[in-house]
Amino acid sequence: LKEFERRSLSSEMSAGFRVRTDFVEKFKLSLDAPPLDLTEILAYLVRQSGPFLDQLGVQRDLCEKLVDTLYSKRNGRLMHPPFSGDRSLIRNEDITDELDLRIARVLESTGYHREGFWNDPAKYKISDNRRHVAIVTTASLPWMTGTAINPLFRAAYLARSTMQKVTLVVPWLCKSDQQLVYPDNITFSSPEEQETYIRNWLQERLGFAANFKISFYPGKFSKERRSIIPAGDTSEFISSREADIAILEEPEHLNWYHHGKRWTDKFNHVIGVVHTNYLEYIKREKNGALQAFLVKHINNWVTRAYCHKVLRLSAATQDLPRSIICNVHGVNPKFLNIGEKVIADRERGHNSFSKGAYFLGKMVWAKGYKELIDLLYKHKNDLEGFKLDVYGNGEDSQAVQAAARKLDLGINFYKGKDHADDSLHGYKVFINPSVSDVLCTATAEALAMGKFVICPDHPSNEFFKSFPNCLMYKTPEEFVARVKEAMSSEPQPLTPEKRYSLSWEAATERFMEYSELDKVLKDRNGQCGEGVKRKGVRKLRLLPKFSDILDGGLAFAHYCATGNEILRMATGATPGTRDYDKQQCMDLNLLPPQIQHPVYGL
């Protein structure tokens, strides 16, 4: 090689000289990248097989340790010279990135370039210098549940920015289902009527105009699951010209029976927000352990297949692929105003708290009522004279009240109320023994109002640990001590920092950071998802990742399974949810499914 190079340099400048010089450079480049040894190949295969091993229940920490061990056993320390491409974007910061770069270098030295079949499909392109965010959720007002309220506030606060337009996509229920779900016999004759109700409710609680669009998709209420199940392909109700960024509130719930286009194919970036600890609820049912095992793997399946990033509100939720823990919810500004009034009253020497303890929540056993009754019954003598007011409606109301009366626990039951109702301001202590919540909104609201909160030391309450008015217990004996402490003392005023951390402004900042939406919005090419740069490293997609192939395979298998009505029914789907029905077509002015998706030849 040296002799060949010497003769080339002594030759006259010519086309042949340039060809020979290029050949030398390419050949030398190939020698700069030593061949892969067996341990490197094994390390890469193990890392790429992570999604498959995750489905089999193999812990991710174990896979990462194995990759680290294999890669560290390679023959000597491999020093890789810079790429011939953009050198400024590449830094070896960890084993994962170093292994990626090592594989890419060997491939590049062979002259291989990935193109064609594995290229991402064309997606949304920015045309008006603004991005589009679609927030898709599983519930809507007037159902006063977390998945109706929190996405509504998220839409309002995200829409305050000029960087993006926002659409909130909520389920539409026919009147028969509305009567089962919405309180106080509230029903709507049209989506426009419900939208007016939603906007009026929100306007009463915000100090600014909420500039976002509301769109509806057809849904059906499942009595067994006590949830709204989407009917048809929910992604169809976001137009292609707005299919840029999707936020799926409860991605597992939205996709259990999703039979339609893959979210990550239609959208540039898909973020999932996990609200509910479904496994905890399922374990309480008949054959709960088996059901929880199946649902756990289905949740892994659908979130991996349909999301780029998943946010879990607390560690109480299932550990899902590509997930990170962060509380991205705030409280209604009304509660912070109540808390400020409490502080002002105290400064004037007035006592804002004239009542004792209360609990507020949907009256179903899983919401903490079983734990509450057990605690009060076991320590009835220790808490002699203690009275508790409970506010709530729900399917288990009669059973809960009957159990409390039978044990003579001194609980007064009242109809459910909005937590911001004036009649609740005077209570000093909020007791919430629930361990099924992911992150209890009522707990955050009580703290914002300046009250004591007594709750278990549980992962779902981790965010509240730093608040001085949050009194946690690990044992029933500690519960008694906390009740006595709260009833005999006064709550501390919240500092400005603590008040801000409960606000939706702070929650939106956390959401932008942990979902990486702030980076996505700055990408003016509209190509997000895998295209986001992490830690300054450019991901060189020279080969299709095994995880991409697996995700695509999972999505295809899920599409096939959810298209079969027998399989849907066998796994608990609400009948008739593969496609929307005639009544929903009339309500939402839709073409019948057989016209939109005709089966030719029939």
CSV table of C-alpha atoms in Angstrom, one decimal, residues 161-518:
chain,number,residue,atom,x,y,z
A,161,SER,CA,-47.6,29.6,23.3
A,162,THR,CA,-47.3,31.0,19.8
A,163,MET,CA,-45.1,28.0,18.8
A,164,GLN,CA,-48.0,25.6,18.3
A,165,LYS,CA,-51.7,25.3,17.6
A,166,VAL,CA,-53.6,22.9,19.9
A,167,THR,CA,-56.6,20.6,19.3
A,168,LEU,CA,-58.3,18.7,22.2
A,169,VAL,CA,-59.8,15.5,21.0
A,170,VAL,CA,-62.5,14.1,23.3
A,171,PRO,CA,-65.1,11.2,23.1
A,172,TRP,CA,-68.7,11.8,22.1
A,173,LEU,CA,-71.3,9.6,23.7
A,174,CYS,CA,-74.8,8.9,22.5
A,175,LYS,CA,-77.6,10.0,24.9
A,176,SER,CA,-78.1,6.6,26.3
A,177,ASP,CA,-74.5,6.5,27.4
A,178,GLN,CA,-74.5,10.1,28.5
A,179,GLN,CA,-77.2,9.2,31.0
A,180,LEU,CA,-75.0,6.5,32.5
A,181,VAL,CA,-71.9,8.7,32.8
A,182,TYR,CA,-72.7,12.4,33.3
A,183,PRO,CA,-73.9,13.6,36.7
A,184,ASP,CA,-77.1,15.4,37.6
A,185,ASN,CA,-78.9,14.0,34.4
A,186,ILE,CA,-76.9,16.3,32.2
A,187,THR,CA,-77.1,15.4,28.5
A,188,PHE,CA,-76.3,17.0,25.2
A,189,SER,CA,-78.1,16.9,21.9
A,190,SER,CA,-75.0,17.8,19.8
A,191,PRO,CA,-71.2,18.1,20.1
A,192,GLU,CA,-71.5,21.9,19.7
A,193,GLU,CA,-73.7,22.0,22.8
A,194,GLN,CA,-71.2,19.9,24.8
A,195,GLU,CA,-68.3,22.1,23.6
A,196,THR,CA,-70.1,25.2,24.9
A,197,TYR,CA,-70.4,23.5,28.3
A,198,ILE,CA,-66.7,22.6,28.3
A,199,ARG,CA,-65.6,26.1,27.4
A,200,ASN,CA,-67.8,27.8,29.9
A,201,TRP,CA,-66.6,25.5,32.7
A,202,LEU,CA,-63.0,26.2,31.8
A,203,GLN,CA,-63.5,30.0,31.4
A,204,GLU,CA,-64.8,30.2,35.0
A,205,ARG,CA,-61.5,28.8,36.2
A,206,LEU,CA,-58.9,30.5,34.0
A,207,GLY,CA,-57.6,34.0,34.0
A,208,PHE,CA,-57.0,34.0,30.3
A,209,ALA,CA,-58.7,33.1,27.0
A,210,ALA,CA,-58.2,29.5,26.0
A,211,ASN,CA,-57.4,29.5,22.3
A,212,PHE,CA,-57.6,25.9,21.2
A,213,LYS,CA,-59.9,23.7,19.1
A,214,ILE,CA,-62.1,20.9,20.4
A,215,SER,CA,-62.8,17.9,18.2
A,216,PHE,CA,-64.9,14.8,19.0
A,217,TYR,CA,-64.5,11.1,18.2
A,218,PRO,CA,-67.2,8.4,18.8
A,219,GLY,CA,-67.0,6.4,22.0
A,220,LYS,CA,-69.0,3.9,24.0
A,221,PHE,CA,-69.3,3.5,27.7
A,222,SER,CA,-68.4,0.1,29.1
A,223,LYS,CA,-70.3,-0.6,32.3
A,224,GLU,CA,-67.9,-3.5,33.2
A,225,ARG,CA,-64.8,-1.4,32.8
A,226,ARG,CA,-66.4,1.8,33.9
A,227,SER,CA,-64.6,3.5,31.1
A,228,ILE,CA,-65.2,5.0,27.7
A,229,ILE,CA,-63.9,2.9,24.8
A,230,PRO,CA,-63.1,4.5,21.5
A,231,ALA,CA,-65.3,3.3,18.5
A,232,GLY,CA,-63.5,3.1,15.2
A,233,ASP,CA,-60.1,4.5,14.4
A,234,THR,CA,-59.6,7.5,16.6
A,235,SER,CA,-56.6,8.8,14.6
A,236,GLU,CA,-59.0,9.5,11.7
A,237,PHE,CA,-60.5,12.4,13.6
A,238,ILE,CA,-57.3,14.4,13.4
A,239,SER,CA,-56.8,15.5,9.8
A,240,SER,CA,-53.6,14.7,8.0
A,241,ARG,CA,-52.7,18.4,7.7
A,242,GLU,CA,-52.7,18.7,11.5
A,243,ALA,CA,-51.1,15.3,12.2
A,244,ASP,CA,-47.8,16.6,13.6
A,245,ILE,CA,-47.5,15.9,17.4
A,246,ALA,CA,-49.9,13.7,19.3
A,247,ILE,CA,-50.3,13.5,23.1
A,248,LEU,CA,-52.2,10.4,24.1
A,249,GLU,CA,-53.7,10.7,27.5
A,250,GLU,CA,-53.9,7.1,28.8
A,251,PRO,CA,-52.2,5.6,25.7
A,252,GLU,CA,-52.8,2.0,26.9
A,253,HIS,CA,-56.5,2.7,27.3
A,254,LEU,CA,-56.8,4.4,23.9
A,255,ASN,CA,-55.1,1.6,22.1
A,256,TRP,CA,-56.4,-1.6,23.8
A,257,TYR,CA,-58.8,-2.1,20.9
A,258,HIS,CA,-57.4,0.5,18.5
A,259,HIS,CA,-58.0,-0.9,15.0
A,260,GLY,CA,-56.6,1.7,12.6
A,261,LYS,CA,-53.6,3.6,11.5
A,262,ARG,CA,-50.5,3.4,13.7
A,263,TRP,CA,-50.1,6.7,15.6
A,264,THR,CA,-46.3,6.8,15.0
A,265,ASP,CA,-46.9,6.4,11.3
A,266,LYS,CA,-49.3,9.3,11.1
A,267,PHE,CA,-47.6,11.7,13.5
A,268,ASN,CA,-44.1,12.9,13.7
A,269,HIS,CA,-43.9,12.6,17.5
A,270,VAL,CA,-46.2,10.7,19.9
A,271,ILE,CA,-46.2,11.3,23.7
A,272,GLY,CA,-48.2,9.1,26.1
A,273,VAL,CA,-49.3,10.2,29.5
A,274,VAL,CA,-50.2,7.4,31.9
A,275,HIS,CA,-53.0,8.5,34.3
A,276,THR,CA,-54.3,5.3,35.8
A,277,ASN,CA,-53.0,2.3,37.7
A,278,TYR,CA,-55.1,-0.3,35.8
A,279,LEU,CA,-53.2,-3.2,37.3
A,280,GLU,CA,-54.2,-2.2,40.8
A,281,TYR,CA,-57.9,-2.1,39.9
A,282,ILE,CA,-57.8,-5.3,37.9
A,283,LYS,CA,-56.1,-7.2,40.8
A,284,ARG,CA,-59.2,-6.5,42.9
A,285,GLU,CA,-61.5,-8.3,40.5
A,286,LYS,CA,-62.3,-12.0,40.1
A,287,ASN,CA,-59.3,-13.9,38.7
A,288,GLY,CA,-57.5,-10.6,39.1
A,289,ALA,CA,-53.9,-12.0,39.2
A,290,LEU,CA,-54.3,-13.6,35.8
A,291,GLN,CA,-56.0,-10.6,34.2
A,292,ALA,CA,-53.4,-8.3,35.6
A,293,PHE,CA,-50.6,-10.5,34.1
A,294,LEU,CA,-52.3,-10.3,30.6
A,295,VAL,CA,-53.1,-6.6,30.8
A,296,LYS,CA,-49.5,-5.8,31.9
A,297,HIS,CA,-48.1,-7.4,28.7
A,298,ILE,CA,-50.8,-5.8,26.5
A,299,ASN,CA,-50.0,-2.4,28.0
A,300,ASN,CA,-46.3,-3.0,27.2
A,301,TRP,CA,-47.3,-4.1,23.7
A,302,VAL,CA,-49.5,-1.1,22.7
A,303,THR,CA,-47.4,1.6,24.3
A,304,ARG,CA,-44.2,0.3,22.6
A,305,ALA,CA,-46.0,0.0,19.2
A,306,TYR,CA,-47.7,3.4,19.3
A,307,CYS,CA,-45.6,5.9,21.4
A,308,HIS,CA,-42.2,7.6,21.0
A,309,LYS,CA,-42.2,8.7,24.7
A,310,VAL,CA,-44.2,7.9,27.7
A,311,LEU,CA,-44.7,10.0,30.9
A,312,ARG,CA,-45.8,8.3,34.1
A,313,LEU,CA,-47.2,10.6,36.7
A,314,SER,CA,-45.7,8.5,39.5
A,315,ALA,CA,-43.9,5.2,40.2
A,316,ALA,CA,-47.3,3.7,41.2
A,317,THR,CA,-47.9,3.0,37.5
A,318,GLN,CA,-46.6,0.1,35.4
A,319,ASP,CA,-43.0,0.4,34.2
A,320,LEU,CA,-43.6,0.9,30.4
A,321,PRO,CA,-41.2,1.0,27.5
A,322,ARG,CA,-39.6,4.4,26.8
A,323,SER,CA,-41.1,5.8,30.0
A,324,ILE,CA,-40.0,8.4,32.5
A,325,ILE,CA,-41.6,9.4,35.8
A,326,CYS,CA,-42.7,13.0,36.2
A,327,ASN,CA,-45.8,14.8,37.6
A,328,VAL,CA,-47.0,16.8,34.6
A,329,HIS,CA,-50.3,17.8,36.2
A,330,GLY,CA,-51.2,21.0,38.1
A,331,VAL,CA,-54.3,22.2,40.0
A,332,ASN,CA,-57.1,24.3,38.9
A,333,PRO,CA,-56.1,28.0,39.6
A,334,LYS,CA,-59.2,28.3,41.7
A,335,PHE,CA,-57.7,26.2,44.5
A,336,LEU,CA,-54.5,28.3,44.5
A,337,ASN,CA,-56.7,31.4,44.9
A,338,ILE,CA,-58.5,29.8,47.9
A,339,GLY,CA,-55.1,29.0,49.4
A,340,GLU,CA,-54.0,32.6,49.0
A,341,LYS,CA,-57.2,33.8,50.7
A,342,VAL,CA,-56.4,31.4,53.7
A,343,ILE,CA,-53.0,33.0,54.0
A,344,ALA,CA,-54.5,36.5,53.9
A,345,ASP,CA,-57.1,35.6,56.5
A,346,ARG,CA,-54.4,34.3,58.8
A,347,GLU,CA,-52.3,37.5,58.5
A,348,ARG,CA,-55.4,39.4,59.6
A,349,GLY,CA,-55.8,37.1,62.6
A,350,HIS,CA,-58.8,35.2,61.2
A,351,ASN,CA,-59.2,31.4,61.4
A,352,SER,CA,-60.3,30.0,58.0
A,353,PHE,CA,-60.8,26.4,59.3
A,354,SER,CA,-63.9,25.9,61.3
A,355,LYS,CA,-64.5,22.2,60.5
A,356,GLY,CA,-62.5,19.0,61.1
A,357,ALA,CA,-61.7,16.2,58.6
A,358,TYR,CA,-63.2,15.1,55.3
A,359,PHE,CA,-62.7,12.7,52.4
A,360,LEU,CA,-63.8,13.4,48.8
A,361,GLY,CA,-63.7,10.9,45.9
A,362,LYS,CA,-65.7,8.7,43.6
A,363,MET,CA,-67.5,6.2,45.8
A,364,VAL,CA,-66.1,2.9,44.5
A,365,TRP,CA,-64.2,0.5,46.8
A,366,ALA,CA,-61.0,0.8,44.8
A,367,LYS,CA,-60.7,4.6,45.5
A,368,GLY,CA,-59.6,4.0,49.1
A,369,TYR,CA,-62.9,3.4,50.9
A,370,LYS,CA,-62.0,-0.1,51.9
A,371,GLU,CA,-58.7,1.1,53.4
A,372,LEU,CA,-60.5,4.0,55.1
A,373,ILE,CA,-63.1,1.8,56.8
A,374,ASP,CA,-60.5,-0.7,57.9
A,375,LEU,CA,-58.3,2.0,59.5
A,376,LEU,CA,-61.2,3.6,61.4
A,377,TYR,CA,-62.6,0.2,62.5
A,378,LYS,CA,-59.3,-1.2,63.8
A,379,HIS,CA,-58.5,2.0,65.8
A,380,LYS,CA,-62.1,3.0,66.8
A,381,ASN,CA,-61.1,3.2,70.4
A,382,ASP,CA,-57.9,5.2,69.8
A,383,LEU,CA,-59.9,7.7,67.7
A,384,GLU,CA,-62.9,8.0,70.0
A,385,GLY,CA,-65.0,11.0,69.2
A,386,PHE,CA,-63.4,11.5,65.8
A,387,LYS,CA,-65.9,12.3,63.0
A,388,LEU,CA,-65.3,12.2,59.3
A,389,ASP,CA,-67.4,13.7,56.5
A,390,VAL,CA,-67.3,11.9,53.2
A,391,TYR,CA,-68.4,13.4,49.8
A,392,GLY,CA,-68.9,11.2,46.8
A,393,ASN,CA,-71.1,9.4,44.3
A,394,GLY,CA,-70.5,6.1,42.7
A,395,GLU,CA,-71.5,2.5,41.9
A,396,ASP,CA,-70.5,1.2,45.3
A,397,SER,CA,-72.2,4.0,47.3
A,398,GLN,CA,-74.8,1.8,49.0
A,399,ALA,CA,-72.3,-0.9,49.9
A,400,VAL,CA,-69.8,1.5,51.3
A,401,GLN,CA,-72.4,3.3,53.4
A,402,ALA,CA,-73.9,0.0,54.7
A,403,ALA,CA,-70.5,-1.2,55.8
A,404,ALA,CA,-69.8,2.0,57.7
A,405,ARG,CA,-73.2,2.0,59.4
A,406,LYS,CA,-72.8,-1.6,60.4
A,407,LEU,CA,-69.5,-0.9,62.1
A,408,ASP,CA,-70.8,2.4,63.7
A,409,LEU,CA,-67.7,4.4,62.5
A,410,GLY,CA,-69.0,7.9,62.9
A,411,ILE,CA,-68.8,8.7,59.1
A,412,ASN,CA,-71.3,11.2,57.7
A,413,PHE,CA,-72.0,10.6,54.0
A,414,TYR,CA,-72.9,13.4,51.6
A,415,LYS,CA,-73.5,13.7,47.9
A,416,GLY,CA,-70.5,14.4,45.8
A,417,LYS,CA,-69.4,18.0,45.3
A,418,ASP,CA,-66.9,20.0,43.3
A,419,HIS,CA,-63.8,20.2,45.5
A,420,ALA,CA,-63.8,24.0,45.1
A,421,ASP,CA,-67.3,24.3,46.5
A,422,ASP,CA,-67.6,27.0,49.2
A,423,SER,CA,-69.0,24.5,51.8
A,424,LEU,CA,-65.6,22.6,51.7
A,425,HIS,CA,-63.3,25.5,52.3
A,426,GLY,CA,-63.7,25.3,56.1
A,427,TYR,CA,-62.3,21.8,56.5
A,428,LYS,CA,-58.8,21.7,58.0
A,429,VAL,CA,-57.8,18.0,57.3
A,430,PHE,CA,-58.2,16.0,54.1
A,431,ILE,CA,-57.8,12.2,54.6
A,432,ASN,CA,-57.0,10.1,51.6
A,433,PRO,CA,-56.0,6.5,52.3
A,434,SER,CA,-56.1,5.4,48.6
A,435,VAL,CA,-53.2,3.4,47.2
A,436,SER,CA,-54.8,2.8,43.8
A,437,ASP,CA,-54.4,6.4,42.5
A,438,VAL,CA,-51.4,7.3,40.3
A,439,LEU,CA,-51.3,10.9,41.6
A,440,CYS,CA,-54.4,12.0,43.4
A,441,THR,CA,-55.7,15.4,42.0
A,442,ALA,CA,-57.8,15.9,45.2
A,443,THR,CA,-54.7,15.6,47.3
A,444,ALA,CA,-52.9,18.3,45.3
A,445,GLU,CA,-56.1,20.5,45.5
A,446,ALA,CA,-56.3,20.2,49.3
A,447,LEU,CA,-52.6,21.1,49.7
A,448,ALA,CA,-53.2,24.1,47.3
A,449,MET,CA,-56.0,25.2,49.6
A,450,GLY,CA,-53.7,25.2,52.6
A,451,LYS,CA,-55.1,22.2,54.4
A,452,PHE,CA,-53.5,19.3,56.1
A,453,VAL,CA,-53.4,16.1,54.0
A,454,ILE,CA,-53.1,12.6,55.7
A,455,CYS,CA,-52.1,9.9,53.2
A,456,PRO,CA,-50.1,6.7,53.0
A,457,ASP,CA,-46.3,6.7,52.3
A,458,HIS,CA,-46.8,5.3,48.8
A,459,PRO,CA,-45.2,5.9,45.4
A,460,SER,CA,-48.3,7.6,44.2
A,461,ASN,CA,-47.7,10.3,46.9
A,462,GLU,CA,-44.0,10.8,46.3
A,463,PHE,CA,-44.5,14.2,44.7
A,464,PHE,CA,-46.2,15.5,47.9
A,465,LYS,CA,-43.5,14.4,50.3
A,466,SER,CA,-41.8,17.8,50.3
A,467,PHE,CA,-44.9,19.7,51.4
A,468,PRO,CA,-44.9,20.3,55.2
A,469,ASN,CA,-48.7,20.0,55.4
A,470,CYS,CA,-48.6,16.5,53.9
A,471,LEU,CA,-48.5,14.0,56.9
A,472,MET,CA,-47.7,10.5,55.7
A,473,TYR,CA,-48.0,7.2,57.5
A,474,LYS,CA,-46.7,3.7,57.0
A,475,THR,CA,-48.6,1.8,59.6
A,476,PRO,CA,-52.1,2.0,61.1
A,477,GLU,CA,-50.6,3.3,64.3
A,478,GLU,CA,-48.9,6.1,62.5
A,479,PHE,CA,-52.2,6.9,60.8
A,480,VAL,CA,-53.7,7.5,64.3
A,481,ALA,CA,-50.8,9.7,65.3
A,482,ARG,CA,-51.1,11.8,62.2
A,483,VAL,CA,-54.8,12.3,62.7
A,484,LYS,CA,-54.3,13.5,66.3
A,485,GLU,CA,-51.4,15.7,65.2
A,486,ALA,CA,-53.5,17.4,62.4
A,487,MET,CA,-56.6,17.9,64.6
A,488,SER,CA,-54.6,19.6,67.3
A,489,SER,CA,-52.4,21.9,65.2
A,490,GLU,CA,-52.6,24.4,62.4
A,491,PRO,CA,-51.3,24.0,58.8
A,492,GLN,CA,-48.3,26.0,57.7
A,493,PRO,CA,-48.8,28.6,55.0
A,494,LEU,CA,-47.5,27.5,51.6
A,495,THR,CA,-44.3,29.2,50.4
A,496,PRO,CA,-44.5,30.9,46.9
A,497,GLU,CA,-42.2,28.2,45.5
A,498,LYS,CA,-44.5,25.4,46.8
A,499,ARG,CA,-47.6,27.1,45.4
A,500,TYR,CA,-45.9,27.6,42.0
A,501,SER,CA,-45.0,23.9,41.9
A,502,LEU,CA,-48.7,23.0,42.1
A,503,SER,CA,-49.7,25.3,39.3
A,504,TRP,CA,-50.4,24.4,35.7
A,505,GLU,CA,-47.6,26.8,34.6
A,506,ALA,CA,-45.1,24.7,36.5
A,507,ALA,CA,-46.7,21.4,35.3
A,508,THR,CA,-46.5,22.6,31.6
A,509,GLU,CA,-42.8,23.5,32.0
A,510,ARG,CA,-42.2,20.0,33.4
A,511,PHE,CA,-44.2,18.4,30.6
A,512,MET,CA,-42.2,20.4,27.9
A,513,GLU,CA,-38.9,19.3,29.4
A,514,TYR,CA,-39.6,15.6,30.3
A,515,SER,CA,-41.5,14.8,27.1
A,516,GLU,CA,-38.8,16.6,25.1
A,517,LEU,CA,-41.5,18.6,23.4
A,518,ASP,CA,-39.5,21.8,23.8
